[in-house]
């Protein structure tokens, strides 16, 4: 299952995983995944699912027997929505999916949640980490804003939400392990997807940041999908509860410069 498969990295992940058997490709609007499903063939099944709606998430997993792999790429950037919505989709949405998935786990099940290299810019402040440990709190935004007022900015909320995803994965690793399953997060950085390019239109300095990285360019969606393909395979059978950076080395750039330019 790939949730957020309508475009970008999610669609690239779906193309990587289709050869492993029946695949649900889900997105907020079913029409966004119907064309993808046609291109993938009879084993791909398009479903509409909004991760902010627990009922829709539960219905999605009700249609599944034992879960092979679930990849949650659904998310919003700082240019797409206000801070409250970003936290609800990126962090609480991921938590809703994991909660529903856990009833379907079995030996060999794998969960991959999408964080971001920008999550590494959120300091491990104890008060904030305590708030992020309860991502389904109905007043999540207010609680985050209380301990980190800067998170009222959508771009800061994005980084905070992605740090929360990393923490969520760490916190669920033992429960998944008890079921014979693994769970990890993946943190891409500047990848040439419609969402990222929209961010660049609003913040052209992002192009310079990519050029300044050790690899010296943006990533491609297929490069991130290759990592997900590995992590969901038996080749990665001893990996769980950690974050995997796929960022071209961007986190190695000077943090002060990054903060000033973003």
Short mmCIF file of C-alpha atoms in Angstrom, two decimals:
data_model
loop_
_atom_site.label_atom_id
_atom_site.label_comp_id
_atom_site.label_asym_id
_atom_site.label_seq_id
_atom_site.Cartn_x
_atom_site.Cartn_y
_atom_site.Cartn_z
CA UNK A 1 0.00 0.00 0.00
CA UNK A 2 1.27 3.48 -0.92
CA UNK A 3 -0.66 6.38 0.63
CA UNK A 4 0.02 9.67 -1.17
CA UNK A 5 0.64 7.94 -4.49
CA UNK A 6 -1.02 10.59 -6.63
CA UNK A 7 2.23 12.20 -7.77
CA UNK A 8 5.90 12.76 -7.04
CA UNK A 9 7.72 10.37 -4.72
CA UNK A 10 4.56 8.42 -3.90
CA UNK A 11 3.95 7.59 -7.54
CA UNK A 12 7.61 6.63 -7.99
CA UNK A 13 7.40 4.31 -4.98
CA UNK A 14 4.29 2.67 -6.41
CA UNK A 15 6.12 1.99 -9.67
CA UNK A 16 8.91 0.31 -7.70
CA UNK A 17 6.63 -1.90 -5.61
CA UNK A 18 4.06 -3.02 -8.17
CA UNK A 19 6.04 -6.13 -9.13
CA UNK A 20 5.64 -7.60 -5.65
CA UNK A 21 1.94 -8.33 -5.92
CA UNK A 22 -1.40 -6.57 -5.35
CA UNK A 23 -0.85 -2.90 -4.55
CA UNK A 24 -3.28 -0.31 -3.20
CA UNK A 25 -2.43 3.19 -4.43
CA UNK A 26 -4.26 5.74 -2.31
CA UNK A 27 -4.53 9.52 -2.31
CA UNK A 28 -6.90 12.14 -0.98
CA UNK A 29 -8.71 12.24 -4.32
CA UNK A 30 -9.19 8.87 -5.99
CA UNK A 31 -9.01 10.43 -9.44
CA UNK A 32 -5.38 11.31 -8.74
CA UNK A 33 -4.42 7.63 -8.53
CA UNK A 34 -6.75 6.16 -11.12
CA UNK A 35 -4.49 7.09 -14.04
CA UNK A 36 -1.47 5.73 -12.17
CA UNK A 37 -3.28 2.46 -11.50
CA UNK A 38 -4.06 2.05 -15.19
CA UNK A 39 -0.39 2.48 -16.05
CA UNK A 40 0.65 -0.04 -13.37
CA UNK A 41 -1.72 -2.79 -14.50
CA UNK A 42 -4.32 -5.09 -13.00
CA UNK A 43 -2.49 -5.53 -9.68
CA UNK A 44 -2.90 -1.83 -8.80
CA UNK A 45 -6.07 -0.74 -7.03
CA UNK A 46 -6.82 3.02 -6.69
CA UNK A 47 -8.52 4.20 -3.50
CA UNK A 48 -9.45 7.63 -2.21
CA UNK A 49 -8.25 8.25 1.35
CA UNK A 50 -7.80 11.49 3.28
CA UNK A 51 -5.37 10.89 6.15
CA UNK A 52 -7.04 13.64 8.21
CA UNK A 53 -10.20 11.47 8.37
CA UNK A 54 -9.84 8.48 10.71
CA UNK A 55 -12.98 6.86 9.27
CA UNK A 56 -11.50 6.86 5.76
CA UNK A 57 -8.18 5.53 7.05
CA UNK A 58 -9.92 2.71 8.94
CA UNK A 59 -12.01 1.81 5.90
CA UNK A 60 -8.86 1.60 3.80
CA UNK A 61 -7.27 -0.91 6.14
CA UNK A 62 -10.52 -2.86 6.58
CA UNK A 63 -10.07 -3.90 2.93
CA UNK A 64 -6.65 -5.45 3.64
CA UNK A 65 -5.77 -8.88 4.96
CA UNK A 66 -2.26 -9.26 6.31
CA UNK A 67 -0.22 -6.20 5.47
CA UNK A 68 2.93 -6.64 3.39
CA UNK A 69 4.16 -3.04 3.35
CA UNK A 70 2.61 0.38 3.85
CA UNK A 71 4.42 3.50 2.67
CA UNK A 72 3.05 6.85 3.85
CA UNK A 73 4.20 9.63 1.53
CA UNK A 74 1.12 11.86 2.00
CA UNK A 75 2.15 15.30 3.18
CA UNK A 76 2.00 19.05 2.72
CA UNK A 77 4.85 21.54 2.39
CA UNK A 78 5.16 24.92 4.04
CA UNK A 79 3.91 26.61 0.87
CA UNK A 80 0.74 24.55 0.60
CA UNK A 81 -1.19 25.08 3.80
CA UNK A 82 -1.32 26.84 7.18
CA UNK A 83 0.67 25.42 10.09
CA UNK A 84 -2.30 23.69 11.74
CA UNK A 85 -3.14 21.76 8.58
CA UNK A 86 0.48 20.79 7.99
CA UNK A 87 0.70 19.24 11.46
CA UNK A 88 -2.63 17.47 10.99
CA UNK A 89 -1.65 15.92 7.66
CA UNK A 90 2.06 15.24 8.10
CA UNK A 91 2.19 14.10 11.71
CA UNK A 92 -1.31 13.26 12.93
CA UNK A 93 -2.16 11.75 9.52
CA UNK A 94 0.82 9.43 9.73
CA UNK A 95 -0.18 8.44 13.27
CA UNK A 96 -3.72 7.63 12.09
CA UNK A 97 -2.34 5.36 9.39
CA UNK A 98 0.02 3.54 11.75
CA UNK A 99 -2.75 2.99 14.28
CA UNK A 100 -4.97 1.39 11.64
CA UNK A 101 -2.10 -0.61 10.16
CA UNK A 102 -1.10 -2.23 13.43
CA UNK A 103 -4.14 -4.52 13.44
CA UNK A 104 -2.97 -5.97 10.12
CA UNK A 105 0.68 -6.65 10.93
CA UNK A 106 2.32 -10.04 10.57
CA UNK A 107 5.76 -11.52 10.18
CA UNK A 108 7.61 -9.50 7.54
CA UNK A 109 5.28 -6.50 7.48
CA UNK A 110 7.07 -3.18 6.93
CA UNK A 111 6.01 0.42 7.48
CA UNK A 112 7.80 3.35 5.86
CA UNK A 113 6.86 6.86 6.97
CA UNK A 114 8.10 9.95 5.17
CA UNK A 115 9.89 12.50 7.30
CA UNK A 116 12.30 15.07 5.81
CA UNK A 117 15.85 16.27 6.10
CA UNK A 118 14.35 19.53 7.34
CA UNK A 119 13.26 17.65 10.46
CA UNK A 120 16.91 17.63 11.53
CA UNK A 121 16.66 21.41 11.96
CA UNK A 122 14.18 20.98 14.83
CA UNK A 123 16.09 20.82 18.10
CA UNK A 124 15.39 18.03 20.59
CA UNK A 125 13.76 20.36 23.09
CA UNK A 126 12.22 18.21 25.86
CA UNK A 127 8.95 20.17 26.05
CA UNK A 128 8.41 20.01 22.30
CA UNK A 129 9.34 16.33 22.10
CA UNK A 130 6.82 15.59 24.86
CA UNK A 131 4.08 17.30 22.83
CA UNK A 132 5.04 15.49 19.64
CA UNK A 133 4.80 12.18 21.51
CA UNK A 134 0.99 12.58 21.43
CA UNK A 135 0.33 13.36 17.75
CA UNK A 136 -3.37 12.55 17.92
CA UNK A 137 -4.14 15.04 20.68
CA UNK A 138 -7.14 17.10 19.48
CA UNK A 139 -5.31 20.30 20.42
CA UNK A 140 -1.99 19.29 18.84
CA UNK A 141 -1.42 22.63 17.13
CA UNK A 142 -2.14 24.66 20.24
CA UNK A 143 0.16 22.47 22.31
CA UNK A 144 2.97 22.76 19.76
CA UNK A 145 2.52 26.53 19.49
CA UNK A 146 2.59 26.87 23.28
CA UNK A 147 6.06 25.33 23.60
CA UNK A 148 7.38 26.46 20.20
CA UNK A 149 5.67 29.72 19.13
CA UNK A 150 7.75 29.83 15.95
CA UNK A 151 5.77 26.79 14.72
CA UNK A 152 2.94 29.16 13.80
CA UNK A 153 5.01 29.65 10.63
CA UNK A 154 4.05 26.98 8.07
CA UNK A 155 7.69 26.30 7.17
CA UNK A 156 8.65 25.79 10.81
CA UNK A 157 5.55 23.65 11.34
CA UNK A 158 6.70 21.50 8.42
CA UNK A 159 10.08 20.84 10.04
CA UNK A 160 8.44 20.17 13.40
CA UNK A 161 5.93 17.77 11.85
CA UNK A 162 8.70 15.80 10.19
CA UNK A 163 10.72 15.59 13.40
CA UNK A 164 7.53 14.27 14.95
CA UNK A 165 7.31 11.55 12.29
CA UNK A 166 10.85 10.41 13.16
CA UNK A 167 9.92 10.25 16.84
CA UNK A 168 6.70 8.41 16.06
CA UNK A 169 8.57 5.71 14.18
CA UNK A 170 11.05 5.29 17.03
CA UNK A 171 8.23 5.00 19.56
CA UNK A 172 6.40 2.28 17.59
CA UNK A 173 9.41 0.08 16.77
CA UNK A 174 8.96 -2.28 19.74
CA UNK A 175 5.25 -2.80 19.10
CA UNK A 176 5.92 -3.54 15.45
CA UNK A 177 8.81 -5.82 16.36
CA UNK A 178 6.55 -7.82 18.67
CA UNK A 179 4.38 -8.56 15.64
CA UNK A 180 7.39 -9.59 13.55
CA UNK A 181 7.28 -6.30 11.64
CA UNK A 182 9.65 -3.41 10.98
CA UNK A 183 9.06 0.34 10.78
CA UNK A 184 11.34 3.12 9.53
CA UNK A 185 11.23 6.72 8.38
CA UNK A 186 12.84 8.13 5.25
CA UNK A 187 14.04 11.73 5.04
CA UNK A 188 14.50 13.15 1.55
CA UNK A 189 15.52 16.74 0.94
CA UNK A 190 15.31 18.72 -2.29
CA UNK A 191 13.75 16.29 -4.75
CA UNK A 192 12.40 17.41 -8.11
CA UNK A 193 8.69 16.82 -7.48
CA UNK A 194 5.73 19.13 -8.13
CA UNK A 195 5.49 19.96 -4.40
CA UNK A 196 9.19 20.75 -4.07
CA UNK A 197 9.30 22.80 -7.27
CA UNK A 198 6.34 24.82 -5.98
CA UNK A 199 8.39 25.56 -2.88
CA UNK A 200 11.31 26.65 -5.06
CA UNK A 201 9.08 29.09 -6.94
CA UNK A 202 8.38 30.80 -3.61
CA UNK A 203 11.92 30.45 -2.30
CA UNK A 204 14.43 30.50 -5.22
CA UNK A 205 17.41 30.15 -2.84
CA UNK A 206 16.54 26.45 -2.63
CA UNK A 207 18.20 25.99 -6.02
CA UNK A 208 21.44 27.38 -4.60
CA UNK A 209 21.16 25.10 -1.56
CA UNK A 210 20.91 22.04 -3.81
CA UNK A 211 23.90 23.22 -5.84
CA UNK A 212 25.91 23.68 -2.62
CA UNK A 213 25.30 20.14 -1.38
CA UNK A 214 28.03 17.46 -1.69
CA UNK A 215 26.22 15.88 -4.66
CA UNK A 216 25.49 19.31 -6.11
CA UNK A 217 21.98 18.81 -7.46
CA UNK A 218 18.39 18.03 -6.61
CA UNK A 219 17.40 14.44 -6.10
CA UNK A 220 15.03 12.50 -8.33
CA UNK A 221 11.88 10.80 -7.10
CA UNK A 222 13.16 7.51 -8.46
CA UNK A 223 16.27 7.75 -6.29
CA UNK A 224 14.15 8.00 -3.15
CA UNK A 225 11.89 5.20 -4.38
CA UNK A 226 14.95 2.97 -4.82
CA UNK A 227 15.73 3.39 -1.12
CA UNK A 228 12.14 2.57 -0.16
CA UNK A 229 12.29 -0.52 -2.36
CA UNK A 230 15.37 -1.69 -0.47
CA UNK A 231 13.93 -0.89 2.98
CA UNK A 232 10.72 -2.82 2.29
CA UNK A 233 12.65 -5.87 1.07
CA UNK A 234 14.24 -8.72 2.99
CA UNK A 235 17.62 -7.16 2.20
CA UNK A 236 16.89 -4.65 4.97
CA UNK A 237 15.60 -7.24 7.45
CA UNK A 238 17.79 -5.98 10.33
CA UNK A 239 16.71 -2.34 10.03
CA UNK A 240 13.95 -0.82 12.14
CA UNK A 241 13.15 2.17 14.34
CA UNK A 242 15.52 4.55 12.56
CA UNK A 243 15.51 7.36 10.03
CA UNK A 244 17.22 7.00 6.67
CA UNK A 245 18.50 10.23 5.09
CA UNK A 246 18.25 10.49 1.30
CA UNK A 247 19.30 14.10 0.96
CA UNK A 248 22.46 14.39 -1.13
CA UNK A 249 24.28 15.54 1.99
CA UNK A 250 22.24 18.73 2.43
CA UNK A 251 22.10 18.31 6.22
CA UNK A 252 25.88 18.80 6.21
CA UNK A 253 25.50 22.42 5.09
CA UNK A 254 25.96 25.17 7.66
CA UNK A 255 22.75 25.30 9.78
CA UNK A 256 22.93 29.08 10.25
CA UNK A 257 23.13 29.66 6.54
CA UNK A 258 20.27 27.24 5.93
CA UNK A 259 18.09 29.02 8.48
CA UNK A 260 18.85 32.41 6.97
CA UNK A 261 18.10 31.29 3.43
CA UNK A 262 14.96 29.27 4.00
#
